[in-house]
PDB file of C-alpha atoms and ligand atoms in Angstrom:
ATOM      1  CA  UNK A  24       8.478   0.405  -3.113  1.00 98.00           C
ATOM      2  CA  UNK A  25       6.513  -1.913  -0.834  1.00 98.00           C
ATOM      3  CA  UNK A  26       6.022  -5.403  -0.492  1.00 98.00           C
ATOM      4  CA  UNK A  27       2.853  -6.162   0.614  1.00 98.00           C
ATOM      5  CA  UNK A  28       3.385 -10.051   1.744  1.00 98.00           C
ATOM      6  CA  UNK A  29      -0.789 -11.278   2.447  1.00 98.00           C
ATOM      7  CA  UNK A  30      -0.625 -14.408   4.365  1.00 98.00           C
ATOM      8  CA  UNK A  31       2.754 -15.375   3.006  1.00 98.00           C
ATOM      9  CA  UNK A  32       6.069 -16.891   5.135  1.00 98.00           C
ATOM     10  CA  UNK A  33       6.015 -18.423   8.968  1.00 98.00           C
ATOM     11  CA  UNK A  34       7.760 -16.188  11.591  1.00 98.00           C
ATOM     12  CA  UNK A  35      11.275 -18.172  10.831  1.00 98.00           C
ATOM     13  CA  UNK A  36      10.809 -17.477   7.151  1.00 98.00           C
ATOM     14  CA  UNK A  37       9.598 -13.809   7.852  1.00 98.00           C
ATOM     15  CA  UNK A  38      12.724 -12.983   9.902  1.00 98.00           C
ATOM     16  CA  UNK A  39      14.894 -15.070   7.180  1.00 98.00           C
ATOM     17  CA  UNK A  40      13.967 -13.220   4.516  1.00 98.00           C
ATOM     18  CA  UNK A  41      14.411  -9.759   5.950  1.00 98.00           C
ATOM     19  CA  UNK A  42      18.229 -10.607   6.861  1.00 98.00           C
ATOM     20  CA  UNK A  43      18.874 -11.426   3.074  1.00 98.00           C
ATOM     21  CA  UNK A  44      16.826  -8.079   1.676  1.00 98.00           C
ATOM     22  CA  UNK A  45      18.937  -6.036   4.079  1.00 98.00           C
ATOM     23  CA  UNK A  46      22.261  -7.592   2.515  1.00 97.00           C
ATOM     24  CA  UNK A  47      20.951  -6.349  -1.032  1.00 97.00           C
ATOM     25  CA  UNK A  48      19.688  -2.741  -0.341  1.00 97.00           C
ATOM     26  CA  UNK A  49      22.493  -1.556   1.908  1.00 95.00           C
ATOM     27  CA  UNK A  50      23.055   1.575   1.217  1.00 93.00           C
ATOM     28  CA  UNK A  51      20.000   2.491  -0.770  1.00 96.00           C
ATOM     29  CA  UNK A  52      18.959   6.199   0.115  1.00 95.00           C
ATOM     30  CA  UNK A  53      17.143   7.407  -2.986  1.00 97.00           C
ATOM     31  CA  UNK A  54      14.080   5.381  -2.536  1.00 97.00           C
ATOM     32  CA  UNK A  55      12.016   3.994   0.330  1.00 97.00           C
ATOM     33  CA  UNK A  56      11.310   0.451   0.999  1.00 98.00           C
ATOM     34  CA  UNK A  57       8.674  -1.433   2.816  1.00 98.00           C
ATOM     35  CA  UNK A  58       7.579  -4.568   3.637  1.00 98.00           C
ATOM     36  CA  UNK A  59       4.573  -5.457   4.716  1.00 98.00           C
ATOM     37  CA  UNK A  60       4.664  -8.924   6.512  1.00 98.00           C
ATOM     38  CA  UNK A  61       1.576 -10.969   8.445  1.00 98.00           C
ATOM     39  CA  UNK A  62       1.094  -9.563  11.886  1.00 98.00           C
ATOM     40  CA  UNK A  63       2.808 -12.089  14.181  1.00 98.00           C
ATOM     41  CA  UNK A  64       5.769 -11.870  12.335  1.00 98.00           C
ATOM     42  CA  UNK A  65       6.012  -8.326  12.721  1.00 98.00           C
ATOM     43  CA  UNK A  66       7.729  -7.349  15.973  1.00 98.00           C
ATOM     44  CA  UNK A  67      10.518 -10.365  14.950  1.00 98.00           C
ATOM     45  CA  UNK A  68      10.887  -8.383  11.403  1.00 98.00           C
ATOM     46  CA  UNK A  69      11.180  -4.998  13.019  1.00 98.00           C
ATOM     47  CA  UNK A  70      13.783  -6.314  15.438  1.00 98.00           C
ATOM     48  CA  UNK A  71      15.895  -8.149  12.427  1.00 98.00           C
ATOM     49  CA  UNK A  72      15.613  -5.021  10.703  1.00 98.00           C
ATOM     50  CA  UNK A  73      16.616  -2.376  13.638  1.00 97.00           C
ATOM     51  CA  UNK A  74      19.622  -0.944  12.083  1.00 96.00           C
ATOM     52  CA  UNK A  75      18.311  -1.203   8.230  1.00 97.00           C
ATOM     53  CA  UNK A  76      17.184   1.741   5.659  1.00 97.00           C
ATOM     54  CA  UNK A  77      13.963  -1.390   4.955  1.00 98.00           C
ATOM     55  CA  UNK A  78      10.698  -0.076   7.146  1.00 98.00           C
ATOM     56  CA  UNK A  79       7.717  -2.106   7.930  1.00 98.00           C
ATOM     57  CA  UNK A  80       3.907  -2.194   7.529  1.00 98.00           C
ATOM     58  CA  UNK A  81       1.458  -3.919   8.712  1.00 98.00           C
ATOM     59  CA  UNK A  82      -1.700  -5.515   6.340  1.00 98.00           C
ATOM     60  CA  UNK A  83      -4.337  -3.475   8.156  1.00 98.00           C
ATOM     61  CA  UNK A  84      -5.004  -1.687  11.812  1.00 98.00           C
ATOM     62  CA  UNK A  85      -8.101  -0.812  13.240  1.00 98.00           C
ATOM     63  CA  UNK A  86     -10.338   2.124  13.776  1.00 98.00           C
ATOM     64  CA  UNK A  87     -10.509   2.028  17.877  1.00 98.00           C
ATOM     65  CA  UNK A  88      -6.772   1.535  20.056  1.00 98.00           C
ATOM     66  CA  UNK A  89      -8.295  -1.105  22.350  1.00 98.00           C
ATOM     67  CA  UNK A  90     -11.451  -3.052  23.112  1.00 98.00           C
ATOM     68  CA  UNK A  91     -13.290  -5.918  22.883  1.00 98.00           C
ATOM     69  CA  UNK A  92     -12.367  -6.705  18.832  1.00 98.00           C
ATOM     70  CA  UNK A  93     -11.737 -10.156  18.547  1.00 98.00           C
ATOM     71  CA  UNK A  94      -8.719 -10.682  15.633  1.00 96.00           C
ATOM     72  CA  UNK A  95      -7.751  -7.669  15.127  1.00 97.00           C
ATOM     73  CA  UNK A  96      -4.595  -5.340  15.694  1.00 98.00           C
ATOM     74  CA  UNK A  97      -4.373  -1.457  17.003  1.00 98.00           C
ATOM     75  CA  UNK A  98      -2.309   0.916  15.337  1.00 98.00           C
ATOM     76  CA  UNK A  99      -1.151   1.971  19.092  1.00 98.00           C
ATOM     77  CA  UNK A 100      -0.144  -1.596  18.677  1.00 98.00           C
ATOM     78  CA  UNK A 101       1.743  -1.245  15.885  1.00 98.00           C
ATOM     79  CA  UNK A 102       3.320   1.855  16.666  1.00 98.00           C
ATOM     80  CA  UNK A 103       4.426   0.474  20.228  1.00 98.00           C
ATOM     81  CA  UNK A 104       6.354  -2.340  18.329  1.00 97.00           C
ATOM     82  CA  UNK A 105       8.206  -0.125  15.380  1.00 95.00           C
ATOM     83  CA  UNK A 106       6.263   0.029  12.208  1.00 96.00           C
ATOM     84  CA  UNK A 107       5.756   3.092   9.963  1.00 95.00           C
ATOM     85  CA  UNK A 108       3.348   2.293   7.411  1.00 98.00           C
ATOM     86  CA  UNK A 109      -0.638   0.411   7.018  1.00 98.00           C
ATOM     87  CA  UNK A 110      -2.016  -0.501   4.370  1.00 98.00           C
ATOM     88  CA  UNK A 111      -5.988   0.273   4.572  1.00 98.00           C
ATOM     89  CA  UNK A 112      -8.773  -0.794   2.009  1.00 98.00           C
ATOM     90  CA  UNK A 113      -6.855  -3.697  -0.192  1.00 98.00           C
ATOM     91  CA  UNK A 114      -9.124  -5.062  -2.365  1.00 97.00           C
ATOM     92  CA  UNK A 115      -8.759  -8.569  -0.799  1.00 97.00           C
ATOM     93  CA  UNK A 116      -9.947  -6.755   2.717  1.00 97.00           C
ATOM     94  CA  UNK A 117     -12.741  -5.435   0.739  1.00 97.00           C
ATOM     95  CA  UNK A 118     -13.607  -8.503  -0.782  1.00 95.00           C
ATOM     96  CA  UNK A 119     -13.057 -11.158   1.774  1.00 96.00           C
ATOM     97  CA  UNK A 120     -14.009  -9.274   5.029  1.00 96.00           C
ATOM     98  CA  UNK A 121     -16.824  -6.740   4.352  1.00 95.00           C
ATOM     99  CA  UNK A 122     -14.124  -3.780   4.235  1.00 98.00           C
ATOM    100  CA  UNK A 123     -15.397  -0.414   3.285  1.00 98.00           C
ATOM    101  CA  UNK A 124     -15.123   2.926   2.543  1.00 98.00           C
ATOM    102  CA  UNK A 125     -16.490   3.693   6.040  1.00 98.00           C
ATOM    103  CA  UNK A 126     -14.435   1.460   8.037  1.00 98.00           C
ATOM    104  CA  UNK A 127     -11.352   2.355   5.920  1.00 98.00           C
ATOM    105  CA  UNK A 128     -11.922   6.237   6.979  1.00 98.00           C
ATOM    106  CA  UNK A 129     -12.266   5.304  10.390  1.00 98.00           C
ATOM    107  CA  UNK A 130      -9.103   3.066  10.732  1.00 98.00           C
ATOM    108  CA  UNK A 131      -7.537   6.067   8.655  1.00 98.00           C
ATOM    109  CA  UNK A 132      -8.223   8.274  11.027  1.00 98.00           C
ATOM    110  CA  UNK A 133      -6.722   6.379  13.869  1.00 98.00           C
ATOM    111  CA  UNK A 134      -3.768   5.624  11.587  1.00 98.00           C
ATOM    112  CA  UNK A 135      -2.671   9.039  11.267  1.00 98.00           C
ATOM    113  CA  UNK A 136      -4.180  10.222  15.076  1.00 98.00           C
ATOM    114  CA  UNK A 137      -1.136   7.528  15.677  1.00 98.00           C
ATOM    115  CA  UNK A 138       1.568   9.188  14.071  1.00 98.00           C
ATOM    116  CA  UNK A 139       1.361   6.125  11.257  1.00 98.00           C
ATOM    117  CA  UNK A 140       1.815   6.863   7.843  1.00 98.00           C
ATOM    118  CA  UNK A 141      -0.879   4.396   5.215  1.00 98.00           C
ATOM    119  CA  UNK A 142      -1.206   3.149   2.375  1.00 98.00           C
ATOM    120  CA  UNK A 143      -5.141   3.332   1.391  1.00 98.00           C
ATOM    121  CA  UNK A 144      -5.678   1.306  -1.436  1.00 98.00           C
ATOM    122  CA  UNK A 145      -8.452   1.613  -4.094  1.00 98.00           C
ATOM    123  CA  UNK A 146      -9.216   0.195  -7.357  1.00 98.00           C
ATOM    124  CA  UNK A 147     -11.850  -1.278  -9.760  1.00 97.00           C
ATOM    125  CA  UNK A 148     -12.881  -4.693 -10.694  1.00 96.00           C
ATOM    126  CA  UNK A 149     -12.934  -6.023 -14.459  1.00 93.00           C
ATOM    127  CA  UNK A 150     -16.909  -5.591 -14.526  1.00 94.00           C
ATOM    128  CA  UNK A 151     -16.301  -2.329 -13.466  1.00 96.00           C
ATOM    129  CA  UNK A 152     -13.866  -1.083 -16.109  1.00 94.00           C
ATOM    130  CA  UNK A 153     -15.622  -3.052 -18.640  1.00 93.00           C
ATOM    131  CA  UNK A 154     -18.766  -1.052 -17.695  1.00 96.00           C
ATOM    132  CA  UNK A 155     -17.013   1.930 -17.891  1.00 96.00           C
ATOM    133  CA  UNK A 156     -17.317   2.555 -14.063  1.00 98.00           C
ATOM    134  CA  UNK A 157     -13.762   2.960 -13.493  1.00 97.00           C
ATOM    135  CA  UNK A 158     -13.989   6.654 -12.219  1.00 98.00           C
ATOM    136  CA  UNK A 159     -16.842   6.900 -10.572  1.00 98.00           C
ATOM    137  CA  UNK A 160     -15.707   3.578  -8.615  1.00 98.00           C
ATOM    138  CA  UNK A 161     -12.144   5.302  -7.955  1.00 98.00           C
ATOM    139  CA  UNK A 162     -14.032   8.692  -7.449  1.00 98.00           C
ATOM    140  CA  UNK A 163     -16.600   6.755  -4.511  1.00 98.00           C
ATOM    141  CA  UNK A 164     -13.980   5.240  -3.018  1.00 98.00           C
ATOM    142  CA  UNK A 165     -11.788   8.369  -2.536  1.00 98.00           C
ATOM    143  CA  UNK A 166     -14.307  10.463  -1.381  1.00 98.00           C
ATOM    144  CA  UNK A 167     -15.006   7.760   1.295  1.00 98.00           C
ATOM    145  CA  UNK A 168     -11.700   6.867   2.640  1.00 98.00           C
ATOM    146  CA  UNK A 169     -10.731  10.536   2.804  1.00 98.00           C
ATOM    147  CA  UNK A 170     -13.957  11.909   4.376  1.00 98.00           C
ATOM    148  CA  UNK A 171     -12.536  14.450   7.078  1.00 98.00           C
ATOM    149  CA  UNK A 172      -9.141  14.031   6.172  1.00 98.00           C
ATOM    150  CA  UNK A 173      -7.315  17.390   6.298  1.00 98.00           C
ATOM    151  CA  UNK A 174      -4.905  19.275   3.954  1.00 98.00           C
ATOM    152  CA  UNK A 175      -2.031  18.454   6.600  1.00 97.00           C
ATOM    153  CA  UNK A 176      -2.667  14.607   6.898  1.00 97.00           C
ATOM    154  CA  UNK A 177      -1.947  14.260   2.951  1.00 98.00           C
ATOM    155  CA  UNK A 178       1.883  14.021   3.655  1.00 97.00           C
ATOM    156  CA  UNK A 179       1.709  10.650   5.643  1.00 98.00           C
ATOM    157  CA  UNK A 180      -0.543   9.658   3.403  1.00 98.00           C
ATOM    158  CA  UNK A 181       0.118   7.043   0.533  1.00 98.00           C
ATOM    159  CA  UNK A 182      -2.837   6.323  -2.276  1.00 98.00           C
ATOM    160  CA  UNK A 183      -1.825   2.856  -4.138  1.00 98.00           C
ATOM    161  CA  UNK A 184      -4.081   2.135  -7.358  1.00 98.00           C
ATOM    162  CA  UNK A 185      -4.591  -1.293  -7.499  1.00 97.00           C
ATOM    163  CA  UNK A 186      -6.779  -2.699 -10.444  1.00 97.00           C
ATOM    164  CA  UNK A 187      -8.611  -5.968  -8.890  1.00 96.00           C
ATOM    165  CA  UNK A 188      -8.488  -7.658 -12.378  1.00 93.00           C
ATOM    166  CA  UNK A 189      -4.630  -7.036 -12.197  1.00 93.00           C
ATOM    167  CA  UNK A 190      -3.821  -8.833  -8.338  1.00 91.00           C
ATOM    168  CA  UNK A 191      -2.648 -11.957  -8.461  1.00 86.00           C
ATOM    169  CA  UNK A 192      -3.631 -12.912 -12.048  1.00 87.00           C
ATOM    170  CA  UNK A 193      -0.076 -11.876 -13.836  1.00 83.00           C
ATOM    171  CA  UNK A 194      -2.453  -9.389 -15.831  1.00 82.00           C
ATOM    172  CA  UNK A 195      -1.198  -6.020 -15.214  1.00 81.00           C
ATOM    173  CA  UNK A 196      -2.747  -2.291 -16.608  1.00 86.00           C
ATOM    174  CA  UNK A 197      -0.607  -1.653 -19.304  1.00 94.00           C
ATOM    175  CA  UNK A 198       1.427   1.630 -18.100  1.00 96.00           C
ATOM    176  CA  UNK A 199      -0.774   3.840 -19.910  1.00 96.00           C
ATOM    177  CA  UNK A 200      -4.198   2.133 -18.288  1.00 95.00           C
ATOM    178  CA  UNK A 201      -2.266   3.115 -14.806  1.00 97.00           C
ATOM    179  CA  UNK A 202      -1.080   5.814 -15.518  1.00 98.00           C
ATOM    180  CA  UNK A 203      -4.724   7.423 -17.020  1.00 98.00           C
ATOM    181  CA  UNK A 204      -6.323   6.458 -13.269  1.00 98.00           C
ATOM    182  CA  UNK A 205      -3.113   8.005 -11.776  1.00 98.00           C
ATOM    183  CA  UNK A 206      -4.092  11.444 -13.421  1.00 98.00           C
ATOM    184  CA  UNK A 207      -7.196  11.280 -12.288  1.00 98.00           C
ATOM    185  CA  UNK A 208      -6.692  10.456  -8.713  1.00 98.00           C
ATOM    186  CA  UNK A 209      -4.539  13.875  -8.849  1.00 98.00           C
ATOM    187  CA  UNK A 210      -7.055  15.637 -10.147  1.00 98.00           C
ATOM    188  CA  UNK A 211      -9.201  14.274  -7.644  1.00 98.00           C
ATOM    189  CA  UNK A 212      -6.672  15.699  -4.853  1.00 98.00           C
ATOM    190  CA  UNK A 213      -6.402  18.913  -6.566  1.00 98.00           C
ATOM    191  CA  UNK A 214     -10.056  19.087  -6.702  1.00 98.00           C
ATOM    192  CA  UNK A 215     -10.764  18.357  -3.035  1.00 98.00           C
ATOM    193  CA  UNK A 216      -7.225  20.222  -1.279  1.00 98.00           C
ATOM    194  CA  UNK A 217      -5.078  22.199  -3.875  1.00 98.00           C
ATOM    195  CA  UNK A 218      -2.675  21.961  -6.662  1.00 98.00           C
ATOM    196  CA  UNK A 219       0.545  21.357  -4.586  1.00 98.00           C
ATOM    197  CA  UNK A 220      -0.671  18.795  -2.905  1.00 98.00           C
ATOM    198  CA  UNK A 221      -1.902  16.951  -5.496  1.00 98.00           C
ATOM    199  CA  UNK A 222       1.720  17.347  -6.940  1.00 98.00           C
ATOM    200  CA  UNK A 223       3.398  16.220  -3.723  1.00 98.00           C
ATOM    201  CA  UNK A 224       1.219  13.070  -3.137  1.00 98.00           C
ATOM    202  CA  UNK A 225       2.685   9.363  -3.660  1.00 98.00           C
ATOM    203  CA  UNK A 226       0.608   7.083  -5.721  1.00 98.00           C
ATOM    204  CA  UNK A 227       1.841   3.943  -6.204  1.00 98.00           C
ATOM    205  CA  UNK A 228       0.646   1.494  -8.917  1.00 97.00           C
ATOM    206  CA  UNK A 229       0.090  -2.428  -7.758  1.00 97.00           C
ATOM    207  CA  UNK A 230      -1.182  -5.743  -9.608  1.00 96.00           C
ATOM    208  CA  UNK A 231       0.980  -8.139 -10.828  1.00 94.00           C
ATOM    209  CA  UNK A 232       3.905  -5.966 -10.893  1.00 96.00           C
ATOM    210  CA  UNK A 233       7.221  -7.648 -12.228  1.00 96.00           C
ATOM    211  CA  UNK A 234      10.895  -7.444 -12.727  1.00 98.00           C
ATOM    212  CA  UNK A 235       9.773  -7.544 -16.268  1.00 97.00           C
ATOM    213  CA  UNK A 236       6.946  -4.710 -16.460  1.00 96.00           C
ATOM    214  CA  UNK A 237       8.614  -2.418 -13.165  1.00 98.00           C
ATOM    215  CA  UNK A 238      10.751   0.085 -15.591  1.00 98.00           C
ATOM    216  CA  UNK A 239       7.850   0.661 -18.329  1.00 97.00           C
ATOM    217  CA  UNK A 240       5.287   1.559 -14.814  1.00 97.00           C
ATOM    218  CA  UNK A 241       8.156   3.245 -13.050  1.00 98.00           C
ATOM    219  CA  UNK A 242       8.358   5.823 -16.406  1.00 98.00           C
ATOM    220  CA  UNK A 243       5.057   6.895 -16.204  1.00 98.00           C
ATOM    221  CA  UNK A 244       4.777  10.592 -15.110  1.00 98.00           C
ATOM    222  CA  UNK A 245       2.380   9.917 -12.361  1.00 98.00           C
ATOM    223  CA  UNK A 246       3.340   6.588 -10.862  1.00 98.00           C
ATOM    224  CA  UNK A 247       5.378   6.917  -8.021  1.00 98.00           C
ATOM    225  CA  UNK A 248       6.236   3.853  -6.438  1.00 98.00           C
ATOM    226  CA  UNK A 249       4.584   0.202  -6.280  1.00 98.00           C
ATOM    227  CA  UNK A 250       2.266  -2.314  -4.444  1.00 98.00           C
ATOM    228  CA  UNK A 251       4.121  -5.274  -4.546  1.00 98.00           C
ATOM    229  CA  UNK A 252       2.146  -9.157  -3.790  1.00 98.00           C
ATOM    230  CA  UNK A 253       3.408 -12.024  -5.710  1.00 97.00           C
ATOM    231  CA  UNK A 254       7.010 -11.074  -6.567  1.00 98.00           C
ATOM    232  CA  UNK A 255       7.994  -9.473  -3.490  1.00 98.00           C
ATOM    233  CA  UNK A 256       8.039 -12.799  -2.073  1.00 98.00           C
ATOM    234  CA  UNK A 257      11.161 -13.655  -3.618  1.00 98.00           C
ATOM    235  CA  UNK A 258      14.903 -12.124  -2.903  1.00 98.00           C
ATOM    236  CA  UNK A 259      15.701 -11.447  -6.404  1.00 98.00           C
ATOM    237  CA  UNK A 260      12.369 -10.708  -7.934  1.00 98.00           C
ATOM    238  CA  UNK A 261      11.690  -7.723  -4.969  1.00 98.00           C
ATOM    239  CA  UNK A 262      15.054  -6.801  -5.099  1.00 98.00           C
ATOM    240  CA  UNK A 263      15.155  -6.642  -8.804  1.00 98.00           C
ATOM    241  CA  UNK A 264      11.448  -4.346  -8.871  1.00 98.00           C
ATOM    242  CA  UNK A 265      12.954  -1.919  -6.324  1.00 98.00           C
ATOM    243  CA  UNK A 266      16.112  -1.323  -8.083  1.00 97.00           C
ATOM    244  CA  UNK A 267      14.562  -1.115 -11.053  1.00 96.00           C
TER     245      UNK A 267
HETATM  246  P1  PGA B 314       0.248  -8.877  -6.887  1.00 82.44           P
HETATM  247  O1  PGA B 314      -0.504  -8.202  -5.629  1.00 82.44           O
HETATM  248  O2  PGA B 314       1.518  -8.097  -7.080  1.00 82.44           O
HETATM  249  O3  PGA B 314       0.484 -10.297  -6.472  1.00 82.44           O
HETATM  250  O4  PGA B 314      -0.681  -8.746  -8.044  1.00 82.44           O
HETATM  251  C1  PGA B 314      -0.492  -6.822  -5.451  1.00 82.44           C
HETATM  252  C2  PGA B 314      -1.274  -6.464  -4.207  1.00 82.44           C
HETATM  253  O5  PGA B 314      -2.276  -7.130  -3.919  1.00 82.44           O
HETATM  254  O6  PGA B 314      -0.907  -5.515  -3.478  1.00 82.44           O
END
C-alpha cells in the first residue's frame, strides 16, 4: 500500500506526518507500506522513519546518475539517502512534463541498475476507454516501459494501473473495470516472460481510492495493493485504506 503524496506537505509537515503513521502501523508485518513524499522532504522522512516497518519512495528518478540535468534527482541519489521504491510514468508526469514510454524505460533501467525497486505506472484516459482503446493503450505502454527488461528484474518491479479518468476526480473503476485491466496486464507478463511470473507480479490499482471503496478493490483476485493520492494525505483516511 503506497501513498503517493504529489506536491503535497512542507518538510515540517512531511516529517510530522510520518511520526503519527508510524504510531498507527507498529507492528504491521503482513503488508508493505510506502510513502512517497516530494523530494526535499525525503532524506528528513527517511531519518524520522529509521527504525519503522513504513519505507519510502520517491515521485520519479532519472535515467543518467549525474550530469548536467537541471531539476531533477538520481536514483544513486536516492539510494545514497535510504529509499526503496520510484514511482516511474504517473500519468501526471506524462501529462504535465512530456514523460514517455521511452524515458520511463530508461529511468527504469537505472532504477533497477541501482538496486531500487519501482513502481511504473500506466493507464488510459476517458477518451481512450470510451474509444475502446483501453488495451492497446495499456498494451503500448507496457511494451515501452519494459523494453529490455529481463525475466530477473520482474521481482523489484511494481506495475500500478491507474485509470487517468479515476485520479483525483473521486471517480474510481468500479472493482470489476480494475480488475478486467488487471487480467490483462498478467496476461501481458505471461505473454512476454512466463506463467510464474506473471503470477508473482504486484499490481496495484490507484485513482481515487478510499476508506470507503479499499475492501471491494482489495477482493479482487488480481489487485494486489494500491496507488494512493488524495486520501493518503490524511492519518486516518491512509491508515484506514492500508488496514483495510
Ligand atoms: P488519487 O491519486 O488517489 O488522488 O486519485 C492516485 C494517484 O495519482 O496515484
Amino acid at each position: 500500500m503506497a501513498g503517493n503524496w504529489k506536491m503535497y506537505k512542507t518538510v515540517k509537515e512531511s516529517v510530522d506526518f510520518v511520526k503519527q503513521l508510524d504510531e498507527k502501523f507498529k507492528g504491521i508485518q503482513d503488508r508493505e507500506i510506502v510513502v512517497c513524499p516530494v523530494s526535499l522532504s525525503i532524506p528528513g522522512v527517511v531519518d524520522a522513519l529509521r527504525f519503522s516497518n513504513i519505507q519510502v519512495g520517491s515521485q520519479d528518478a532519472h535515467w543518467e546518475n549525474e550530469g548536467a540535468y537541471t531539476g531533477n534527482v538520481s536514483p544513486s541519489m536516492f539510494k545514497d539517502i535510504g529509499i526503496k521504491y520510484v514511482i516511474l510514468g504517473h500519468s501526471e508526469k506524462r501529462q504535465y512534463d512530456a514523460e514517455t514510454d521511452q524515458r520511463i524505460n530508461r529511468k527504469l533501467k537505472n532504477v533497477l541498475k541501482n538496486g531500487l525497486r519501482a513502481i511504473v505506472c500506466v493507464g488510459e484516459t476517458l477518451a481512450e476507454r470510451e474509444g475502446g482503446r483501453t488495451e492497446k493503450v495499456i498494451e503500448t505502454q507496457l511494451t515501452g516501459c519494459f523494453e529490455g527488461i529481463g525475466l530477473g528484474d520482474l521481482t523489484e518491479i511494481v506495475i500500478a494501473y491507474e485509470p487517468v479518468w479515476a485520479i483525483g476526480t473521486g471517480k474510481n473503476a468500479t472493482p470489476e473495470q480494475a480488475n478486467e485491466v488487471h487480467v490483462f496486464i498478467r496476461k501481458w507478463i505471461e505473454a512476454k516472460y512466463n506463467q510464474e511470473a506473471a503470477g508473482a507480479i504486484r499490481i496495484q490499482y490507484g485513482g481515487s481510492v478510499k476508506p470507503e471503496n479499499v475492501k471491494q478493490l482489495m477482493g479482487q483476485p488480481d489487485i494486489d495493493g494500491a496507488l494512493v493520492g488524495g486520501a493518503a494525505l490524511k492519518v486516518d483516511s491512509f491508515s484506514a485504506i492500508v488496514q483495510f
